[in-house]
Short mmCIF file of C-alpha atoms in Angstrom, two decimals:
data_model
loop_
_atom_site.label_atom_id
_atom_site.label_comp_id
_atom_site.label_asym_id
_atom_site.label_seq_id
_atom_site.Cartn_x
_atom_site.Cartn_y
_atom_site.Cartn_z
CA UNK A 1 121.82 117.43 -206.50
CA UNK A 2 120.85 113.90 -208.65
CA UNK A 3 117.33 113.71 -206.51
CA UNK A 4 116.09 117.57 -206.94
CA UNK A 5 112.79 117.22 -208.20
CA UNK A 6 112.81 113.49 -207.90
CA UNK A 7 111.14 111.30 -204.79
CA UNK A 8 113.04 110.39 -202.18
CA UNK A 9 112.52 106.63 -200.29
CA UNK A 10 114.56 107.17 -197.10
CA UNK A 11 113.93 105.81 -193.58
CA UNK A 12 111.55 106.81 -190.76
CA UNK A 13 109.77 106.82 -187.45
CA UNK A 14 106.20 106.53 -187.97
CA UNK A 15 103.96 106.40 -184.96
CA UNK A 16 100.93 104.49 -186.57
CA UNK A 17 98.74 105.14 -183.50
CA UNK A 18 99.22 106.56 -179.85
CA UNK A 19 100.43 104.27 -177.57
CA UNK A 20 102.41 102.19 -179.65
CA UNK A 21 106.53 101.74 -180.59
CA UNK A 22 107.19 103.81 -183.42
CA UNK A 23 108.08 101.97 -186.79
CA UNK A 24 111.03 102.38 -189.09
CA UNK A 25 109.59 102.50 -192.16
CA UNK A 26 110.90 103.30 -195.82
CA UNK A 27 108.51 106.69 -196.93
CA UNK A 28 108.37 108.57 -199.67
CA UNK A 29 109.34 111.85 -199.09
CA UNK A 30 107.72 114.59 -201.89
CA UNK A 31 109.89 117.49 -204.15
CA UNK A 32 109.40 120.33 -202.37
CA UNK A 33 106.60 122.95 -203.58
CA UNK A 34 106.05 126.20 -203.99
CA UNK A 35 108.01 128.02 -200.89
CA UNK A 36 109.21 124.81 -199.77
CA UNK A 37 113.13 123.24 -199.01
CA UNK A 38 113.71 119.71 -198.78
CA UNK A 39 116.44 118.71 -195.98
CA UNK A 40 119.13 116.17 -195.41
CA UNK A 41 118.70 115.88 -191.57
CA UNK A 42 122.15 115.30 -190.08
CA UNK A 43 120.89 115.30 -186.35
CA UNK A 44 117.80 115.30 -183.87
CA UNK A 45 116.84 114.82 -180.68
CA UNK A 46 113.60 113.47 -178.63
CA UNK A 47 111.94 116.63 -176.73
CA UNK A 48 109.22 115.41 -174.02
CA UNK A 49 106.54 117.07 -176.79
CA UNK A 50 107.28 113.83 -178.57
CA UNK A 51 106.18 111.68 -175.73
CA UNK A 52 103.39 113.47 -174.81
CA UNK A 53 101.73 113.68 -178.52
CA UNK A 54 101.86 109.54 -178.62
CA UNK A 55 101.44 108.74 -174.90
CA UNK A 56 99.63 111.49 -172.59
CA UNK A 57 97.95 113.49 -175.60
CA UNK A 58 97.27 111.27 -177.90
CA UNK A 59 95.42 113.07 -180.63
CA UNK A 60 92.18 110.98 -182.24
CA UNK A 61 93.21 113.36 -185.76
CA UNK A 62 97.21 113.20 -185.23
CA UNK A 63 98.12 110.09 -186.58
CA UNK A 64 99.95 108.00 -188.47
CA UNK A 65 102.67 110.81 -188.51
CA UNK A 66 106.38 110.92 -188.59
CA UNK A 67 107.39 112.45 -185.30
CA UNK A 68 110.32 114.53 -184.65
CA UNK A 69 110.70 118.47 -184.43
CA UNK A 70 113.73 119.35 -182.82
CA UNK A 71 116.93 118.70 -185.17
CA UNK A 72 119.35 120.22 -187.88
CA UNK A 73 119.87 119.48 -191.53
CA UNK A 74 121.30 120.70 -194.83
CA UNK A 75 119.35 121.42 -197.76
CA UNK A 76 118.69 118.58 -200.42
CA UNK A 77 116.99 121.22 -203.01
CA UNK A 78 114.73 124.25 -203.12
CA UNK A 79 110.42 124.92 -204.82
CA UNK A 80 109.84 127.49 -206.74
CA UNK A 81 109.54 130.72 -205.15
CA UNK A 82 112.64 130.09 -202.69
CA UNK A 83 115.55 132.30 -202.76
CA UNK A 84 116.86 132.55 -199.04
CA UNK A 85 118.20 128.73 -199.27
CA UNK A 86 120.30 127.13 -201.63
CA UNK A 87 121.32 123.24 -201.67
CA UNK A 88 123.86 122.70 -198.97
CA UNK A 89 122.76 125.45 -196.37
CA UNK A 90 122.72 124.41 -193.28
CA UNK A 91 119.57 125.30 -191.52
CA UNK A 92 117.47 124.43 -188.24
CA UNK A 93 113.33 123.57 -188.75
CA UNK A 94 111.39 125.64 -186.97
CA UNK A 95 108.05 124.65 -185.16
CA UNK A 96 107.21 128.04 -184.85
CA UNK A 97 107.53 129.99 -187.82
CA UNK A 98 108.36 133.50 -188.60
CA UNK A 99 106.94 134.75 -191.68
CA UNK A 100 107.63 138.52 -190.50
CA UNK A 101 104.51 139.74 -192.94
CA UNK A 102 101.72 138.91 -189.98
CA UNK A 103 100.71 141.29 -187.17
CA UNK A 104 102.50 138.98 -184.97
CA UNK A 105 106.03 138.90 -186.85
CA UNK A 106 105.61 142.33 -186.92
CA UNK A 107 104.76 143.02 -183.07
CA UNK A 108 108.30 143.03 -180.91
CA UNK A 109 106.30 141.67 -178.27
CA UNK A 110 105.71 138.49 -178.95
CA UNK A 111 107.39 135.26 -181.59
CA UNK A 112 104.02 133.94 -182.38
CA UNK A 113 103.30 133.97 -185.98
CA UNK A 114 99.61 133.63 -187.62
CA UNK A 115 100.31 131.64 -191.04
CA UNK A 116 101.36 128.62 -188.81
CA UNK A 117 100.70 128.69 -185.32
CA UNK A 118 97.80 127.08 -183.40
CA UNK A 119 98.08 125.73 -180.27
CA UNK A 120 95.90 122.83 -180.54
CA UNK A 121 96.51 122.25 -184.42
CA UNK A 122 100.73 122.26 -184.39
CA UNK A 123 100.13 118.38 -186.11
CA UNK A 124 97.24 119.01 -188.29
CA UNK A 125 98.21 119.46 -192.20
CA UNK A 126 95.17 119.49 -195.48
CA UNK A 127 95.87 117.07 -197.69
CA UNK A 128 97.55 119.51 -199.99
CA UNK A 129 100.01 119.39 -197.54
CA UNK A 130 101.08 116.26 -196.85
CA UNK A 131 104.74 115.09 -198.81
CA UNK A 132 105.37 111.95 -196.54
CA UNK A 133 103.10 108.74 -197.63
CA UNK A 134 104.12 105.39 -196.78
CA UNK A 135 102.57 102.23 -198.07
CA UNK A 136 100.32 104.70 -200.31
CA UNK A 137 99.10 106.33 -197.02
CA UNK A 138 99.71 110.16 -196.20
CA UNK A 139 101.56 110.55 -192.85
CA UNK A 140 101.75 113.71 -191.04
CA UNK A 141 104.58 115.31 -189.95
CA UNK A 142 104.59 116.53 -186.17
CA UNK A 143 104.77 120.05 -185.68
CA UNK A 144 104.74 120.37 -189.01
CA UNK A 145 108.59 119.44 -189.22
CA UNK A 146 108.53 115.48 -188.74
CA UNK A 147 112.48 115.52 -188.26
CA UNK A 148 112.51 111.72 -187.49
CA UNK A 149 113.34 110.78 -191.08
CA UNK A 150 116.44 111.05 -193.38
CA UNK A 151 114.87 113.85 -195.21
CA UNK A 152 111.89 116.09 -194.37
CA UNK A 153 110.16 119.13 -195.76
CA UNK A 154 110.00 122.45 -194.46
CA UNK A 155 108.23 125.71 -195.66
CA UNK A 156 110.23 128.97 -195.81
CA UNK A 157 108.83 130.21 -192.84
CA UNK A 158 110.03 128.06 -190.31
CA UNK A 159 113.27 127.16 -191.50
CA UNK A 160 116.78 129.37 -190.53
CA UNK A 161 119.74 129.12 -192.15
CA UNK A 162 122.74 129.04 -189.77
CA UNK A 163 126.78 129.61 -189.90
CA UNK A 164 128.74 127.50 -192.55
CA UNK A 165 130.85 126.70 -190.14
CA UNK A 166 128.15 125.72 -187.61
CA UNK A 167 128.36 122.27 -185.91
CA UNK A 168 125.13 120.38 -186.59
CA UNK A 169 125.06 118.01 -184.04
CA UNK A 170 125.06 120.57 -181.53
CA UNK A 171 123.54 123.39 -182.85
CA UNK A 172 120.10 121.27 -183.83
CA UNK A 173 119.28 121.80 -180.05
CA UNK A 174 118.14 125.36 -180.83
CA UNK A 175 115.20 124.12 -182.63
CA UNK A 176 113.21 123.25 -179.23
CA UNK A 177 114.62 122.96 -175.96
CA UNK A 178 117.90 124.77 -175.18
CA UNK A 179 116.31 127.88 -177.33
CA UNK A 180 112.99 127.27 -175.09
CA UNK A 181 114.82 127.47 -171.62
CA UNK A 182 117.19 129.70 -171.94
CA UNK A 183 114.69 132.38 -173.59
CA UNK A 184 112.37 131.74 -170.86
CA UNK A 185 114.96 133.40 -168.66
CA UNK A 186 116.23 136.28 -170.47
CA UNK A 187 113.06 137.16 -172.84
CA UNK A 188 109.99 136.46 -170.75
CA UNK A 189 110.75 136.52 -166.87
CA UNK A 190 113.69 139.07 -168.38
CA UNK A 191 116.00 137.73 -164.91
CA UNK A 192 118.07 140.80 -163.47
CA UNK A 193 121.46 141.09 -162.47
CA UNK A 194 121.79 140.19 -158.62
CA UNK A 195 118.78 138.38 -158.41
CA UNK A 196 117.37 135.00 -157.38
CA UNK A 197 116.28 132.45 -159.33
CA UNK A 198 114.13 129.02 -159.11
CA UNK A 199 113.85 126.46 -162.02
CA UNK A 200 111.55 123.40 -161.42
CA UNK A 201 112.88 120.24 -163.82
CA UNK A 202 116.07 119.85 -165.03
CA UNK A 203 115.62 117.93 -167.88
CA UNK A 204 116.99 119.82 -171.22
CA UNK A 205 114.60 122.87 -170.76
CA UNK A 206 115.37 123.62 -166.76
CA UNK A 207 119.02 123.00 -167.52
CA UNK A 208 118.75 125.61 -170.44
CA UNK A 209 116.60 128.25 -167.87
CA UNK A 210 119.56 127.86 -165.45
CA UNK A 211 122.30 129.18 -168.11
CA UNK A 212 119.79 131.60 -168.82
CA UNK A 213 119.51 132.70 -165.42
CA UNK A 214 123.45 132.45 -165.15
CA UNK A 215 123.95 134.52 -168.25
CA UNK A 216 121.34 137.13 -167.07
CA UNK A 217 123.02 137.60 -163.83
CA UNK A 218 121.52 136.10 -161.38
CA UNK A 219 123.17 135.59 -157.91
CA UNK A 220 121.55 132.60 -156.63
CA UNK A 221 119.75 130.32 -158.61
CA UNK A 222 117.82 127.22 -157.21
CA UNK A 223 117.55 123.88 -159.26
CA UNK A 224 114.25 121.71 -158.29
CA UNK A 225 114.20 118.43 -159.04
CA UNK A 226 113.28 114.92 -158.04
CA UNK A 227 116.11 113.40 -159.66
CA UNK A 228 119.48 114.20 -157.91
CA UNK A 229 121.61 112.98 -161.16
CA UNK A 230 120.52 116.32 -162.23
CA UNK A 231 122.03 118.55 -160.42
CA UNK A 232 125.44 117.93 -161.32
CA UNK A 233 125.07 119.36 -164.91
CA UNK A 234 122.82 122.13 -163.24
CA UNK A 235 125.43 123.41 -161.09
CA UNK A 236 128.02 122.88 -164.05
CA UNK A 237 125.66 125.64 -166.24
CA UNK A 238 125.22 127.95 -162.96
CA UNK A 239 123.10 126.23 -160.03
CA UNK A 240 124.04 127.67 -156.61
CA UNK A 241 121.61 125.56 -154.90
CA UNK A 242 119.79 122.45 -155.16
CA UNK A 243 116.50 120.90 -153.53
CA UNK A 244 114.67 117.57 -153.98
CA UNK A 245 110.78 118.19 -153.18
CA UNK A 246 110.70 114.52 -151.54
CA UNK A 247 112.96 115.09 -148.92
CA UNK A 248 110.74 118.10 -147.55
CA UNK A 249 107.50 117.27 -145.65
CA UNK A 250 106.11 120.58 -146.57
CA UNK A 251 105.15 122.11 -149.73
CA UNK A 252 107.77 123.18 -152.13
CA UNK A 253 107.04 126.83 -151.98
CA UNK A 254 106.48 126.99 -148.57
CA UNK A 255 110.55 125.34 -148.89
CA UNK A 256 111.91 128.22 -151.44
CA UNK A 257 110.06 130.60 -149.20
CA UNK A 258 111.71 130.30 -146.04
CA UNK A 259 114.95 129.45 -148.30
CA UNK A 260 114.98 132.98 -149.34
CA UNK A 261 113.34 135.29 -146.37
CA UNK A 262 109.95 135.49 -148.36
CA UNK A 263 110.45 134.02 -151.83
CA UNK A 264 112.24 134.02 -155.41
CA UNK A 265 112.35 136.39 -157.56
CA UNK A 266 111.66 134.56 -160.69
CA UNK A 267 110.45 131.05 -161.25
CA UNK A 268 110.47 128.93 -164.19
CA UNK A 269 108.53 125.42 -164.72
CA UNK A 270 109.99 123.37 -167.32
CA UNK A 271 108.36 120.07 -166.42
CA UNK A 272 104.78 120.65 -167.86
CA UNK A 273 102.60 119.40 -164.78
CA UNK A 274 100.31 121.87 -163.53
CA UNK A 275 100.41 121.23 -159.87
CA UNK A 276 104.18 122.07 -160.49
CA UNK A 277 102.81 125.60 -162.33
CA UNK A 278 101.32 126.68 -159.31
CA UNK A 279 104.23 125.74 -156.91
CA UNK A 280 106.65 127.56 -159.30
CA UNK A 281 104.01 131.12 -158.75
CA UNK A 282 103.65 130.18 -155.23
CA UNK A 283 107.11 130.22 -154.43
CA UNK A 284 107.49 133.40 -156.27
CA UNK A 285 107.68 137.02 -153.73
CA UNK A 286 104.83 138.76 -153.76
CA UNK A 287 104.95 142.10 -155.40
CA UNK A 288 107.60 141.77 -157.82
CA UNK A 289 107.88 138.01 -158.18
CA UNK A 290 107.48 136.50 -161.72
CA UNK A 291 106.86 133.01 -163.19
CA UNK A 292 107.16 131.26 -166.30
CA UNK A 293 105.80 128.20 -167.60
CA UNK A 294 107.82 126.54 -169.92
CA UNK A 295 106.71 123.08 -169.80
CA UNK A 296 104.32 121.78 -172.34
CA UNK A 297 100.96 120.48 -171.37
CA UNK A 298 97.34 120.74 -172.94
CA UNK A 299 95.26 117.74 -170.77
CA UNK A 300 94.38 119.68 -167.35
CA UNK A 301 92.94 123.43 -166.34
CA UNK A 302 95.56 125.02 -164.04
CA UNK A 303 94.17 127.17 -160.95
CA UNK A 304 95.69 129.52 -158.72
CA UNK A 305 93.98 131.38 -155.76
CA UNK A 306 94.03 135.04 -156.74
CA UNK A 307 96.05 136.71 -154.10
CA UNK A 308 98.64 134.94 -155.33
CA UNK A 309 98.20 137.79 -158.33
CA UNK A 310 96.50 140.57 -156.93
CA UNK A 311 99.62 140.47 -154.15
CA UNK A 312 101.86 141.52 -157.22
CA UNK A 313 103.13 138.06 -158.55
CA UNK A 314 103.31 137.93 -162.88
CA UNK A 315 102.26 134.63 -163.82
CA UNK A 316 102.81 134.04 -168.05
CA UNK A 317 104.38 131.64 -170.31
CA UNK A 318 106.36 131.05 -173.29
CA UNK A 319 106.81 129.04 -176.34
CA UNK A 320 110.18 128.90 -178.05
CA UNK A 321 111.84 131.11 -175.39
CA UNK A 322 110.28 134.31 -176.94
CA UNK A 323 112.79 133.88 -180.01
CA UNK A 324 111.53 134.96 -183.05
CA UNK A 325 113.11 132.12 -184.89
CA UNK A 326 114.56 133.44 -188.15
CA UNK A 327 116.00 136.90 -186.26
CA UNK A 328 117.45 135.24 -183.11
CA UNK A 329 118.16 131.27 -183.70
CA UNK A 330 121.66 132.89 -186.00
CA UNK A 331 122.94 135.15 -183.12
CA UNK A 332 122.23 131.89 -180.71
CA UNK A 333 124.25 129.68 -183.02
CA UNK A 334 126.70 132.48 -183.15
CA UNK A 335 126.96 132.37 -179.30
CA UNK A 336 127.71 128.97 -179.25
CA UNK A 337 130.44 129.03 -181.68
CA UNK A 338 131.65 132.22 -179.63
CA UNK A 339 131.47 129.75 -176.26
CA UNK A 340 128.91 132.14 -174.24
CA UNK A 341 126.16 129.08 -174.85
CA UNK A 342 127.65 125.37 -173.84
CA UNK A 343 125.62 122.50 -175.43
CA UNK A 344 128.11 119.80 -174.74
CA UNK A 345 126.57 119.31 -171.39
CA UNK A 346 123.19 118.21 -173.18
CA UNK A 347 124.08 115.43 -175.58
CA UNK A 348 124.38 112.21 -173.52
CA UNK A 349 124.18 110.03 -175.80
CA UNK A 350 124.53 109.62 -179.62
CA UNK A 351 122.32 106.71 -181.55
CA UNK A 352 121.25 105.72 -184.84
CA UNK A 353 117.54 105.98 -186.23
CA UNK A 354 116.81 102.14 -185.34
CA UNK A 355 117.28 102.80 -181.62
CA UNK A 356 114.79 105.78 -181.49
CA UNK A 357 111.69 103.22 -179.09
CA UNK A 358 114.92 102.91 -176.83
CA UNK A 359 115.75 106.63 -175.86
CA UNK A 360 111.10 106.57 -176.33
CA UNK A 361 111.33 104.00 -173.63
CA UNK A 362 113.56 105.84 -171.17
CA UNK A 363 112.05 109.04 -171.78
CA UNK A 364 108.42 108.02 -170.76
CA UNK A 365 109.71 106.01 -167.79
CA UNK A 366 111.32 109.22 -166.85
CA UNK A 367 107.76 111.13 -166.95
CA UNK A 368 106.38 108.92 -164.62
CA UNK A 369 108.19 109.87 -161.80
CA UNK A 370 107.20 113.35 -161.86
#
């Protein structure tokens, strides 16, 4: 292409500090490097870890930084030292890389990685890093994607190419959420056939970890939420039942319990509150029952009391759905073009770049009134 090894001044939303609208701003955006691919991104999406980086977490050391990690693009040009991509792929960032060399990669049990991963240091990048400046000041990119601008940069690691054929503004929801959910059900709690389920939130992620459940074979699955709009799409992807915690004077668990003569099977939080955590384990059955955190949160300790565990209960979590992200983000692609995965249920809404502080705005009102 004309720009390969050339700067790039495109658009972008560039959070300056916490707390504050993001800006569209013109960058620069670098060639890429050694082991690097520069993207054209043709679509992306807001996850909550968006809102919670510039409003609840707020990071003294993450900012300014061009936000974004959750979208789809198709390759601008290639570094040296690239030979998996080629200009016009189209490929999904990854937040959580795969570099399949580590002792993670290489462990079946797990999709963490070691030559990206930390959990508290997914925004930080050395200055031999950084190929966004603006104004002749380095930004950062979030989750080392930063997917809110017309172009971005990605190491090989934690990019995956997908199908030619492979419908972008759909498919760019494996990069976070739908992958994040629906693993959750199938890879960690690993939901059985004939079973019942409970997800708590039904934003993008609980809708996602009711297919999952759905798809595993669950025979009743139970959608929590204090937002009845929800429920409609949740019984559309396999909800057989559907409960609002404020219309219930008792505890939520205490709800689920006598809902299903002693408690669920399998649980899965997806709204990233830990008061929610423990209700999603409480309402578990003891001796078998197993829960999953999938919502993202790094502020507050959780606590259980320990019966809860030694009475049988599994209590983990997950990041990215336990998808290694090169292997498995293809075959989920390949689902969806096959029909077995329906994303047309999650895109509500379709807007340009200079609207982003709107959907900002009705996503952190919507966190409130959890």
């Amino acid at each position: 292409m004309a720009t390969a090894g050339k700067v790039i001044k495109c658009k972008a939303a560039v959070a300056w500090e916490a707390d504050s609208p993001l800006v569209i701003e013109e960058i620069e955006v670098a060639p890429p490097q050694k082991n690097e691919i520069r993207l054209k991104v043709i679509a992306a999406s807001i996850c909550l870890s968006d809102v919670y980086h510039m409003y609840k977490g707020k990071p003294k050391d993450g900012f300014p930084v061009v936000m974004g990690h959750e979208g789809a693009g198709i390759v601008e040009s290639v570094g040296p030292g690239v030979t998996e991509f080629k200009p016009g792929d189209k490929v999904i960032p990854l937040y959580l890389s795969q570099c399949r060399d580590c002792k993670f990669c290489k462990n079946p049990k797990t999709n963490m990685c070691e030559k990206d991963w930390s959990g508290n240091q997914m925004f930080k990048q050395s200055p031999s890093e950084i190929r966004f400046t603006c104004r002749s000041k380095p930004l950062l990119q979030f989750m080392r994607t930063g997917i809110f601008s017309e172009y971005t940069i990605k190491n090989k690691i934690a990019l995956v190419k997908v199908h030619d054929d492979a419908q972008l503004d759909r498919v760019f929801l494996f990069g976070c959420g739908v992958s994040t959910g629906y693993g959750a059900a199938i890879n960690n709690a690993k939901v059985c056939p004939g079973s019942v389920c409970a997800v708590f939130g039904l934003g993008a992620v609980g809708l996602s970890a009711v297919m999952g459940c759905k798809h595993a074979g669950a025979s009743r699955i139970i959608a929590v939420d204090i937002n009845e709009e929800r429920f409609e799409k949740a019984k559309i992807l396999g909800a057989t039942d559907f409960v609002n915690p404020k219309l219930h004077q008792k505890p939520i668990s205490e709800v689920l319990i006598e809902m299903t003569n002693g408690g669920v099977d399998y649980s899965v939080e997806c709204v990233g509150q830990v008061d929610v955590m423990r209700s999603a384990l409480e309402s578990c059955i003891k001796g078998w029952g197993v829960s999953v955190i999938a919502g993202w949160t790094d502020l507050y300790d959780f606590s259980a009391r320990p019966i809860q565990l030694i009475a049988g209960r599994t209590w983990k979590g997950t990041s990215f759905g336990g998808f290694k992200g090169k292997d498995d983000v293809p075959k989920l692609v390949l689902d969806h073009m096959a029909g077995r995965i329906n994303l047309d249920v999650f895109v509500t809404h379709n807007m340009n770049l200079d609207q982003i502080n709107e959907v900002f705005c009705f996503i952190s009102i919507s966190i409130q009134l959890h």
